[in-house]
mmCIF file of C-alpha atoms in Angstrom:
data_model
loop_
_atom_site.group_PDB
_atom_site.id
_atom_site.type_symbol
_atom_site.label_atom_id
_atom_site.label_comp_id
_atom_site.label_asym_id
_atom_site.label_seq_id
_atom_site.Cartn_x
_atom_site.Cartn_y
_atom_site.Cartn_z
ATOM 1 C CA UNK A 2 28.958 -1.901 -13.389
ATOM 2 C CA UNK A 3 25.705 -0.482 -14.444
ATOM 3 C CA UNK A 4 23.956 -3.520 -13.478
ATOM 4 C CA UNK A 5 25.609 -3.601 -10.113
ATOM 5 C CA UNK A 6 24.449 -0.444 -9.423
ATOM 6 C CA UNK A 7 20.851 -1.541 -10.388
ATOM 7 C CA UNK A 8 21.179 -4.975 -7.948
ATOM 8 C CA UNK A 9 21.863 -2.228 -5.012
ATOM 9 C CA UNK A 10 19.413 -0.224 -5.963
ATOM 10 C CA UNK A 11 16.716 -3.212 -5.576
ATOM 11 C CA UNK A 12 18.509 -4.612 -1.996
ATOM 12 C CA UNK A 13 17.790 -1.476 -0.642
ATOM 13 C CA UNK A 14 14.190 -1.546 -1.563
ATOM 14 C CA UNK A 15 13.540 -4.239 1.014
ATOM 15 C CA UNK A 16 15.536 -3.659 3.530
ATOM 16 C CA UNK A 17 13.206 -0.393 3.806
ATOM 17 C CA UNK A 18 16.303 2.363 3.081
ATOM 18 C CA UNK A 19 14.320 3.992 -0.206
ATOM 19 C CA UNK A 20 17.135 6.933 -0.226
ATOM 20 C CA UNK A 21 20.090 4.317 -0.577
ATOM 21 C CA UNK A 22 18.131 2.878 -3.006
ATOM 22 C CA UNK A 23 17.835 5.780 -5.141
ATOM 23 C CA UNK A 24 21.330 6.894 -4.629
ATOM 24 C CA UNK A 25 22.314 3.278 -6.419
ATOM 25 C CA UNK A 26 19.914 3.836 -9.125
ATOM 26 C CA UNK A 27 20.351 7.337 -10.199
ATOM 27 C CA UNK A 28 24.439 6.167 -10.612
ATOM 28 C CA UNK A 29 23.163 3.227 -12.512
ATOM 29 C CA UNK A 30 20.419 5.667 -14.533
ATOM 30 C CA UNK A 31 23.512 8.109 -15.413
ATOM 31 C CA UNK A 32 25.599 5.567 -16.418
ATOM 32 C CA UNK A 33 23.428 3.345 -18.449
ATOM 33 C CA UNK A 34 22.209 6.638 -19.944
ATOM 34 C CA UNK A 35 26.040 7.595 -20.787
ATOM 35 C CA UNK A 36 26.492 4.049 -22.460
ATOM 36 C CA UNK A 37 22.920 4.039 -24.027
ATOM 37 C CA UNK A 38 22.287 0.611 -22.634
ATOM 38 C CA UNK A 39 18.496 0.160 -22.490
ATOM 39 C CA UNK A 40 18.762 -2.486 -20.391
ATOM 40 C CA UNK A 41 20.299 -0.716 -17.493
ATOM 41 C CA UNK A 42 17.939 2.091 -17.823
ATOM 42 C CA UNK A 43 15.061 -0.181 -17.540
ATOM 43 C CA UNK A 44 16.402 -1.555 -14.497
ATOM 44 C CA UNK A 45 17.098 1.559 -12.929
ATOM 45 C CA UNK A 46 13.710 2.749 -13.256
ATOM 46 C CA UNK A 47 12.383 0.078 -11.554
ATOM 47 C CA UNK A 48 13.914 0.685 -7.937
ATOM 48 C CA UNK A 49 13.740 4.655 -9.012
ATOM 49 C CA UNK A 50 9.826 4.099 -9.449
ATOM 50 C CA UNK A 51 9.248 2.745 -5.815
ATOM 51 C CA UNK A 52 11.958 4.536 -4.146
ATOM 52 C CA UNK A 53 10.627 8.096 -4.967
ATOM 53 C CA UNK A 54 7.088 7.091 -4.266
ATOM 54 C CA UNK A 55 8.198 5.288 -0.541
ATOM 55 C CA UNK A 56 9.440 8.997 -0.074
ATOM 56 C CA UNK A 57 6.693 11.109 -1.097
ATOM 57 C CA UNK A 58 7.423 11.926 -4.764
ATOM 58 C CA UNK A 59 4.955 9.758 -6.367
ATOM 59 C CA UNK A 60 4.652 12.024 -9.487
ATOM 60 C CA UNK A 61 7.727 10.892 -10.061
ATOM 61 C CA UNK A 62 8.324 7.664 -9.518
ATOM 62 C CA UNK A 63 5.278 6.933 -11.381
ATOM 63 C CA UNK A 64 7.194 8.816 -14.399
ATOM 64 C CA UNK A 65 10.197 6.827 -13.770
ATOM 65 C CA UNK A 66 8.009 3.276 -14.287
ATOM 66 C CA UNK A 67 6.344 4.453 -17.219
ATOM 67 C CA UNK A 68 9.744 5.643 -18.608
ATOM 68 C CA UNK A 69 11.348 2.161 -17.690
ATOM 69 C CA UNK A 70 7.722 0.291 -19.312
ATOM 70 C CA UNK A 71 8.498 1.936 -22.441
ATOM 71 C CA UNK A 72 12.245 2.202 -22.775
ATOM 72 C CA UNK A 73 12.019 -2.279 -21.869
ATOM 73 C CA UNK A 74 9.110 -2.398 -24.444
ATOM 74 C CA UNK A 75 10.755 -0.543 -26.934
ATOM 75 C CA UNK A 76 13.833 -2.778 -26.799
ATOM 76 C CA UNK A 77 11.916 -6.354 -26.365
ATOM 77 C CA UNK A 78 13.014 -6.836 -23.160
ATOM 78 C CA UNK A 79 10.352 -8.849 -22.144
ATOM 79 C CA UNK A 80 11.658 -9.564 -17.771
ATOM 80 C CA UNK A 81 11.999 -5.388 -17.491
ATOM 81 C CA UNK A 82 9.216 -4.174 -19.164
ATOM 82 C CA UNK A 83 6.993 -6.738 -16.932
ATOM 83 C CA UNK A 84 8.885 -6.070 -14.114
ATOM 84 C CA UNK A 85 8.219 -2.345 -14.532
ATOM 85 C CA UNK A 86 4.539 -2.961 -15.511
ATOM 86 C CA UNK A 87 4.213 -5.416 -12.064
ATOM 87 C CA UNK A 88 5.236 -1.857 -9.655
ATOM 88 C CA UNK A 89 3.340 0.362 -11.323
ATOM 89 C CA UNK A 90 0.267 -2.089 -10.972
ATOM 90 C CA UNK A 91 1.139 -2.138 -7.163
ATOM 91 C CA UNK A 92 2.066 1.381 -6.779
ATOM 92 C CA UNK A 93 -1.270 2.463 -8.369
ATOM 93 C CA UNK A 94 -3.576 -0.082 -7.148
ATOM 94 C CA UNK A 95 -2.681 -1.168 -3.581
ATOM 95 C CA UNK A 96 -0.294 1.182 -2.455
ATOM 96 C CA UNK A 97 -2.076 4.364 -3.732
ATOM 97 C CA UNK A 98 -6.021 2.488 -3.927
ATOM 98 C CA UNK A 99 -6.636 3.824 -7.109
ATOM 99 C CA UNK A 100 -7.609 0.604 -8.480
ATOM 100 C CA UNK A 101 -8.734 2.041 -12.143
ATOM 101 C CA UNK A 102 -5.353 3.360 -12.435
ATOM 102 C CA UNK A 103 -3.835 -0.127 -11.669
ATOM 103 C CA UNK A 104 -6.318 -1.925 -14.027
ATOM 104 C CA UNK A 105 -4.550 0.943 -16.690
ATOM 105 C CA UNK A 106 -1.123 -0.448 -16.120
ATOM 106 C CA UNK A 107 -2.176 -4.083 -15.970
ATOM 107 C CA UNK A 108 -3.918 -3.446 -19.256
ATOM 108 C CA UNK A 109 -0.120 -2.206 -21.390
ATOM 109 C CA UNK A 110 0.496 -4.426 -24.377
ATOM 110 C CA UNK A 111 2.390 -6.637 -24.649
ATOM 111 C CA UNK A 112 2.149 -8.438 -21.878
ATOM 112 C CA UNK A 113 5.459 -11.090 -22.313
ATOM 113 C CA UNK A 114 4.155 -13.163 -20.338
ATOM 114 C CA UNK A 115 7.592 -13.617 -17.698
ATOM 115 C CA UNK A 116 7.490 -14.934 -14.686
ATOM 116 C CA UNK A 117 7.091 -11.407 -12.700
ATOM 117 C CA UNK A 118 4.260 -11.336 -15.200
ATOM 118 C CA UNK A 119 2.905 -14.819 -14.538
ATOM 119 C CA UNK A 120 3.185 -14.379 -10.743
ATOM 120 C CA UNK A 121 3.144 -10.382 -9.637
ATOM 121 C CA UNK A 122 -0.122 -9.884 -12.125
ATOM 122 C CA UNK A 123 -2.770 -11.876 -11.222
ATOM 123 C CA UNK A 124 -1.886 -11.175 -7.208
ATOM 124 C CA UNK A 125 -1.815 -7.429 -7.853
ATOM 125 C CA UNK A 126 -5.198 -7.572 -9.917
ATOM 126 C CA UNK A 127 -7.329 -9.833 -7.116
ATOM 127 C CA UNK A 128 -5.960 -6.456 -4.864
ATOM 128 C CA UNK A 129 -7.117 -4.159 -7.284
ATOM 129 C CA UNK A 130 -10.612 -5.853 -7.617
ATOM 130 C CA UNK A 131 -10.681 -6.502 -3.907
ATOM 131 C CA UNK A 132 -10.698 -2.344 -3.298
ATOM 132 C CA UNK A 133 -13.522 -2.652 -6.151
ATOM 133 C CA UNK A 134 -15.745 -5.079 -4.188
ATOM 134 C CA UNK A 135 -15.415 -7.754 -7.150
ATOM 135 C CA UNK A 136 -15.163 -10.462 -5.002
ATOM 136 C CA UNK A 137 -15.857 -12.804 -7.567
ATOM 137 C CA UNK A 138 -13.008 -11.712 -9.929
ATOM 138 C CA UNK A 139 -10.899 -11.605 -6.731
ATOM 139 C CA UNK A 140 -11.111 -15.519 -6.441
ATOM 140 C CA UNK A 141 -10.548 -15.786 -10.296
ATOM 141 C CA UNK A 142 -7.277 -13.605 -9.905
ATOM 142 C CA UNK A 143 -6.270 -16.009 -6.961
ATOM 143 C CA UNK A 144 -7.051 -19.216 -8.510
ATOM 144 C CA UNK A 145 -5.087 -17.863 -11.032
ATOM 145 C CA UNK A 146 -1.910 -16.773 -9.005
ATOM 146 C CA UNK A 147 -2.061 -20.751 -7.194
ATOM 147 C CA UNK A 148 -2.096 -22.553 -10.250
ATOM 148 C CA UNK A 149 0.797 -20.335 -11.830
ATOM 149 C CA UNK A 150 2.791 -20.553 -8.025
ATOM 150 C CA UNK A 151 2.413 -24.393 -8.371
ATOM 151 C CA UNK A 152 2.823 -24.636 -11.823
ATOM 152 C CA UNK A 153 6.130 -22.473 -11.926
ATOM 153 C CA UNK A 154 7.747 -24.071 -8.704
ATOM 154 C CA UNK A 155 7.754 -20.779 -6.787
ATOM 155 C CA UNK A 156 7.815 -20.825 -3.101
ATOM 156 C CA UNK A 157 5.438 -18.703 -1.366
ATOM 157 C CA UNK A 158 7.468 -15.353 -0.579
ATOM 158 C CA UNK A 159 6.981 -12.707 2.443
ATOM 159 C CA UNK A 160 5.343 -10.205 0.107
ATOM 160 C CA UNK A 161 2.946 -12.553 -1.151
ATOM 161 C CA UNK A 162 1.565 -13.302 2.102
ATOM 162 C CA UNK A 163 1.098 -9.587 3.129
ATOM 163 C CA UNK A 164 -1.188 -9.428 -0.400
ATOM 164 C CA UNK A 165 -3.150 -12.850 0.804
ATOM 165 C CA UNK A 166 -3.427 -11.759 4.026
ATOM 166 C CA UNK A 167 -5.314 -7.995 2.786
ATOM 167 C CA UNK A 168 -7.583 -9.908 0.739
ATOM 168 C CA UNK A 169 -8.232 -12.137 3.062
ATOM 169 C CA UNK A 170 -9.429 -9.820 5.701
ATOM 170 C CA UNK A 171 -11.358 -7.729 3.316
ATOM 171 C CA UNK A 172 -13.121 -10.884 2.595
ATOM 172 C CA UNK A 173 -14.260 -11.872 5.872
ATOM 173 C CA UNK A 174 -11.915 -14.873 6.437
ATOM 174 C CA UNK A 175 -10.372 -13.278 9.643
ATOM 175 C CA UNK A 176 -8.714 -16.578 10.567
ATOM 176 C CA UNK A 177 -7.156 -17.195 7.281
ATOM 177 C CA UNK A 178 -5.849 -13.803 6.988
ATOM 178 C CA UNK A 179 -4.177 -14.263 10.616
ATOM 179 C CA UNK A 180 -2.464 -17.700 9.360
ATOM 180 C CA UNK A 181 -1.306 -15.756 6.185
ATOM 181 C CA UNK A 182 0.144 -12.308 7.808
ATOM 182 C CA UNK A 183 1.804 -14.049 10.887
ATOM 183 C CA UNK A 184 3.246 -16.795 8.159
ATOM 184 C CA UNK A 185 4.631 -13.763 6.164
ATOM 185 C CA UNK A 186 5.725 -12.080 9.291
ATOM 186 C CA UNK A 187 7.787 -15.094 10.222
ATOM 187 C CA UNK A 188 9.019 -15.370 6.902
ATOM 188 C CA UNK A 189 10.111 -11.264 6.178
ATOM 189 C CA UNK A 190 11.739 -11.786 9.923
ATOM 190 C CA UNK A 191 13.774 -14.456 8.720
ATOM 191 C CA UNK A 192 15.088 -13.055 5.401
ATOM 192 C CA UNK A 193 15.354 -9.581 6.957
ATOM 193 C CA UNK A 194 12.780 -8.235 4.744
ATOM 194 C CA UNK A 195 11.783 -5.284 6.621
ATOM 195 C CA UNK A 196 9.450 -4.118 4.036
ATOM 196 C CA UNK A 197 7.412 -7.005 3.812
ATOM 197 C CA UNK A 198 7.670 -7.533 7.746
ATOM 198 C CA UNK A 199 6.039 -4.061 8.093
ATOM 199 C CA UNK A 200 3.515 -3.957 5.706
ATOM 200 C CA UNK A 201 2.526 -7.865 7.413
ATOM 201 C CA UNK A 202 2.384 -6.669 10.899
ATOM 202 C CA UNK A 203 0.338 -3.069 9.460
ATOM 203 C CA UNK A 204 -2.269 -5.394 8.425
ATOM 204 C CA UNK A 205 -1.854 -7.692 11.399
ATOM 205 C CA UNK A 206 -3.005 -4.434 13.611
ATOM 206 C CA UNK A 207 -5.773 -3.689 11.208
ATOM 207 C CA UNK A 208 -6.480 -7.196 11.690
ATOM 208 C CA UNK A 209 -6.834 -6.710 15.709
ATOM 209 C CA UNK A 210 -8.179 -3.428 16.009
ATOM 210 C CA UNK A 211 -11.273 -4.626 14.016
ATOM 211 C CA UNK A 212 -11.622 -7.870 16.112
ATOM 212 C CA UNK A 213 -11.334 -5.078 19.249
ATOM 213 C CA UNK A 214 -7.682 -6.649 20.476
ATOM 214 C CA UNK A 215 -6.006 -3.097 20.961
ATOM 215 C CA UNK A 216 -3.542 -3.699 23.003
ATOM 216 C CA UNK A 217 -2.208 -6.418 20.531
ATOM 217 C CA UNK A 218 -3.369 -3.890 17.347
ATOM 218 C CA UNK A 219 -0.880 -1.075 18.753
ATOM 219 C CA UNK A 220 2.026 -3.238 19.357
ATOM 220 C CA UNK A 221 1.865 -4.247 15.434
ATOM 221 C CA UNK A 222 0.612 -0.701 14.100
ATOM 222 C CA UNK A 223 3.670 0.576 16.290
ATOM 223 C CA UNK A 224 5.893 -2.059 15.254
ATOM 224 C CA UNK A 225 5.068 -1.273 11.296
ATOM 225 C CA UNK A 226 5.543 2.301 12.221
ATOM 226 C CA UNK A 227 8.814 2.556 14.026
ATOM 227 C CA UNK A 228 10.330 0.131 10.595
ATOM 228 C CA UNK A 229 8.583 3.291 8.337
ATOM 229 C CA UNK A 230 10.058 6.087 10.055
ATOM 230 C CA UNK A 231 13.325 4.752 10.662
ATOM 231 C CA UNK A 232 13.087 4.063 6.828
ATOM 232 C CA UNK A 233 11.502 7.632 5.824
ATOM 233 C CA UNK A 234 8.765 5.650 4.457
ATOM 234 C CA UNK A 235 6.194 8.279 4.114
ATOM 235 C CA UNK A 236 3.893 6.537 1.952
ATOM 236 C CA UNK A 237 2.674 4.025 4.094
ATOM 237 C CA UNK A 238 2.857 6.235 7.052
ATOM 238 C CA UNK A 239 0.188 7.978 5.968
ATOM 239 C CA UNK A 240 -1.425 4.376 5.283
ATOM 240 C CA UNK A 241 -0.258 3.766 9.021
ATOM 241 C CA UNK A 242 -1.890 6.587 10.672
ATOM 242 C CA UNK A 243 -5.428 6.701 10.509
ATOM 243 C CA UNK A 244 -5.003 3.265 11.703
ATOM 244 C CA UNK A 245 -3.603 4.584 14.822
ATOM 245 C CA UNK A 246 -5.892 7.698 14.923
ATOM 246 C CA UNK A 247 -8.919 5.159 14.538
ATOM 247 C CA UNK A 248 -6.992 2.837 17.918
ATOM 248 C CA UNK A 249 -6.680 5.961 19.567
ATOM 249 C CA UNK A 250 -10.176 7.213 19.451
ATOM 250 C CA UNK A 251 -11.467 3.532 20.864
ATOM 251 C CA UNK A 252 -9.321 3.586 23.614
ATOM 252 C CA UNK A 253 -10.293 7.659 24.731
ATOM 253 C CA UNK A 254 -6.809 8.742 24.179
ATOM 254 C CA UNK A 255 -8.052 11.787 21.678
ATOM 255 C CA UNK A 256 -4.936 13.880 22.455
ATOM 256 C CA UNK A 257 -2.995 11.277 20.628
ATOM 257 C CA UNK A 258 -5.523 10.697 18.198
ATOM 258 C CA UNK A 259 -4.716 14.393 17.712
ATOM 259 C CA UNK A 260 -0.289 13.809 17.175
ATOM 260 C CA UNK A 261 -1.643 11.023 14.712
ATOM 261 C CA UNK A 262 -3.730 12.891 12.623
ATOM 262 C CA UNK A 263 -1.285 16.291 12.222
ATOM 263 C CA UNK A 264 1.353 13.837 11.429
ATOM 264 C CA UNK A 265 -0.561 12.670 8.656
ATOM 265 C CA UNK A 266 -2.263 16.335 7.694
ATOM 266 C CA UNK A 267 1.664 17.306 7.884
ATOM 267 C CA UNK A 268 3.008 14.397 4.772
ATOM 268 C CA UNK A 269 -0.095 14.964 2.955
ATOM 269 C CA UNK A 270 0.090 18.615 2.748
ATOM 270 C CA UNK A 271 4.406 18.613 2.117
ATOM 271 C CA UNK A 272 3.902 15.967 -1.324
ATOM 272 C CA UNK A 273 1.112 15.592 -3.914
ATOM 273 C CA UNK A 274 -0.629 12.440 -5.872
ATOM 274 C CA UNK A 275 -1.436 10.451 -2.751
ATOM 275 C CA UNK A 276 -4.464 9.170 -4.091
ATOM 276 C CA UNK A 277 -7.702 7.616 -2.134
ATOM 277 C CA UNK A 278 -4.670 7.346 0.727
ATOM 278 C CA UNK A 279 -6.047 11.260 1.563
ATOM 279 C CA UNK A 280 -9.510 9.651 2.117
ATOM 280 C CA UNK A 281 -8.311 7.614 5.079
ATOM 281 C CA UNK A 282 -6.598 10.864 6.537
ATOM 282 C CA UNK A 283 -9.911 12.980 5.909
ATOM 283 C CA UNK A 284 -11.421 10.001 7.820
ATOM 284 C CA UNK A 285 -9.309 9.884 10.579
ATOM 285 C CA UNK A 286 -9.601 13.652 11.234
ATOM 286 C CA UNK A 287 -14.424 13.331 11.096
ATOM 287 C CA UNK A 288 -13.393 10.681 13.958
ATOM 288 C CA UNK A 289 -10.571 12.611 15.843
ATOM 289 C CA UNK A 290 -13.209 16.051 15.658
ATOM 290 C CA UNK A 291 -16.261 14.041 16.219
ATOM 291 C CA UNK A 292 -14.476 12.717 19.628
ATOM 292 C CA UNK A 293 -13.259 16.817 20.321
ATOM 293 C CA UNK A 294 -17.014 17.439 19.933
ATOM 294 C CA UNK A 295 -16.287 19.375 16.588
ATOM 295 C CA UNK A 296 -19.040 18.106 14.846
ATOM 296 C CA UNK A 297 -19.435 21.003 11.796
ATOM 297 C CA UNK A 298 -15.488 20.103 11.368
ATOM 298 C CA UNK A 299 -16.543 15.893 11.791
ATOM 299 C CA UNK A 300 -18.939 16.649 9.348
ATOM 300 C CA UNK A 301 -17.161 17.989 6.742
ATOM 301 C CA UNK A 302 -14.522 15.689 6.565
ATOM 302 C CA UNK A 303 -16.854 12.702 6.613
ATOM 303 C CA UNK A 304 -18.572 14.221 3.684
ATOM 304 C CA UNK A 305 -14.959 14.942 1.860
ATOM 305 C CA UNK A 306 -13.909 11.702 2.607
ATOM 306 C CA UNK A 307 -17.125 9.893 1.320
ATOM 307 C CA UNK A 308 -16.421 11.989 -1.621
ATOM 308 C CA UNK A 309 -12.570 10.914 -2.324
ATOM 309 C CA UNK A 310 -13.790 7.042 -1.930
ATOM 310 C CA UNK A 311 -16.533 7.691 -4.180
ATOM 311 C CA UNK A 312 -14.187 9.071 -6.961
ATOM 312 C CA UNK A 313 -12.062 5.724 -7.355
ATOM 313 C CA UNK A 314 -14.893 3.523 -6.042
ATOM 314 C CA UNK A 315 -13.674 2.235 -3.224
ATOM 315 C CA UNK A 316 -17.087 0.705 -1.682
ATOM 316 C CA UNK A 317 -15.831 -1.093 1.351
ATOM 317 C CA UNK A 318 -13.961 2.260 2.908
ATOM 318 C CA UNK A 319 -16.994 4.033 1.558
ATOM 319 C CA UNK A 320 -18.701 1.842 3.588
ATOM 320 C CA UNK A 321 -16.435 2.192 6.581
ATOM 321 C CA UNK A 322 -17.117 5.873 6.552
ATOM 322 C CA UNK A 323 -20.778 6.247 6.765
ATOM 323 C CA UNK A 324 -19.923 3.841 9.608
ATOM 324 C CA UNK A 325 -17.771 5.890 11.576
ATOM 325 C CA UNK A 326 -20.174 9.100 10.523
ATOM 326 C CA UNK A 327 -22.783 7.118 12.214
ATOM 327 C CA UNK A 328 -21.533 6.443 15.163
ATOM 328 C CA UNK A 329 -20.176 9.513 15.669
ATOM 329 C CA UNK A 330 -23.194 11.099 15.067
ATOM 330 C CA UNK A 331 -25.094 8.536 17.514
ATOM 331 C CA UNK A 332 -21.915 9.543 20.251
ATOM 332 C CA UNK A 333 -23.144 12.974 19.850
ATOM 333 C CA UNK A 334 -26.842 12.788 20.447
ATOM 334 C CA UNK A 335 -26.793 10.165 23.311
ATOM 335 C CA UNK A 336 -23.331 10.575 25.041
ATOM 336 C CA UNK A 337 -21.920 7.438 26.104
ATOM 337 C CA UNK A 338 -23.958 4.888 23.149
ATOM 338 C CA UNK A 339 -21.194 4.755 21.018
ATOM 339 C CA UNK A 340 -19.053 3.151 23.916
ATOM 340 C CA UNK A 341 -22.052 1.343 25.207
ATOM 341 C CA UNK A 342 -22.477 -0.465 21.923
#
């Protein structure tokens, strides 16, 4: 029954419904705990990891992961303790872009060597040393991950695509990344993986709003953030945002801009332990008071958000904020160059 509970638990994971997840798991967690079955803790802790942090609590689902890492370690069971190992490596890495703290969990001995191991691990990592910069390890990690997808017989799933498709873009191969995310878009639509099919059509609008498409980048940032908030997703909402404060600001629509940004300020300020996420919010707001000709407020956010990208070295959004701090500061002494460029 335990087990059942723990099956649930994950089907609601994808399906974006994090609460009905955790409802499954914390029956599974007090029954497993009643019946001292290791196994079904483990499990538990692996939807109970995500599911809190999808909701805000990522304190403690990155308590529950490390509590299901050990309890699966402790107990040699090898499929668990990767599988917990694999989420906290995304949750700390690419969901959270604290890439040292995913190189931490990717670094817990032993590693079994499973095949959530063999696949999730080397994908995860080229993430992690994409938000580095390490462009070279990146294409070790993903050399890597092809050889072991070929090698093991695994079909290419939705969520794997979303992962390509992020590196992919941060590397410059626009077209490539376009392939990948509308392939894993296609692919999350047919097996009604409305996880995956957000987080591929997120990336999709980052995608267009760099290229300048913006009517085409809001109906995919929308898209990704309708499936969030239906879901009470609030961790990649506040991914979501500054996305749609940034599309705001280059169409002129700063009162929206605005809605965008206080819905952000409004998650970040209700949970704790978002990471270098609250760099992309203190980013959004420099742009949102830069274009309300604020510029002491643009200023200091700019400067905090440099600062917060600085701490877990995050060079390519460092990057993209001295960017927007420039042309916000070129806006303000010649009015109209900003556009005009």
């Amino acid at each position: 029954l335990g087990l059942a509970y723990c099956g649930l638990a994950r089907v609601y994971l994808p399906l974006l419904q994090p609460r009905q997840s955790i409802s499954w798991a914390t029956q599974a967690m007090e029954l497993g705990e009643r019946l001292h079955n290791p196994g079904v803790i483990a499990n538990a802790c692996a939807s109970l990891g995500s599911a809190f942090a999808l909701v805000g609590d990522v304190g403690k689902g990155l308590e529950f992961l490390e509590q299901g890492w050990q309890i699966a370690s402790e107990n040699q069971l090898a499929f668990l303790a990767d599988m917990n190992r694999s989420l906290g490596i995304r949750l700390a890495g690419p969901w959270l872009k604290d890439p040292r703290a995913g190189l931490a969990w990717a670094a817990k001995q032993p590693d079994y060597q499973t095949k959530m191991s063999l696949l999730d691990l080397p994908l995860y990592l080229a993430t992690v040393h994409t938000l580095l910069g390490e462009i070279d390890q990146t294409r070790r990690d993903l050399e890597q991950f092809s050889t072991r997808l070929e090698k093991l017989g695994q079909s290419k799933l939705a969520r794997f695509s979303v992962d390509l498709g992020f590196i992919l873009l941060r590397c410059g191969d626009w077209d490539a990344a376009k392939r990948e995310l509308e392939e894993g878009l296609r692919e999350a639509n047919r097996s009604h993986n409305s996880s995956a099919a957000a987080a591929a059509a997120a990336q999709l609008g980052v995608l267009y709003l760099e290229s300048g498409k913006h009517t085409t980048a809001e109906g995919q940032l929308l898209y990704a953030l309708d499936l969030y908030r239906k879901g009470g997703d609030l961790l990649h909402q506040i991914s979501l945002l500054p996305c749609l404060c940034e599309l705001c600001i280059a169409t002129g629509n700063v009162a929206k801009a605005q809605d965008y940004l206080s819905e952000a300020q409004s998650i970040v300020r209700r949970h704790q332990g978002w990471g270098a996420l609250e760099g992309d919010v203190l980013l959004a707001e420099g742009m949102v008071r830069a274009a309300q000709d604020r510029e002491e407020e643009a200023e200091s956010a700019f400067r905090q958000a440099v600062s917060v990208d600085q701490r877990y070295s995050l060079l390519w959004d460092e990057a993209k904020v001295y960017y927007a701090w420039a042309l916000a500061t070129i806006e303000h002494s010649v009015p109209g160059a900003r556009r005009a460029s």
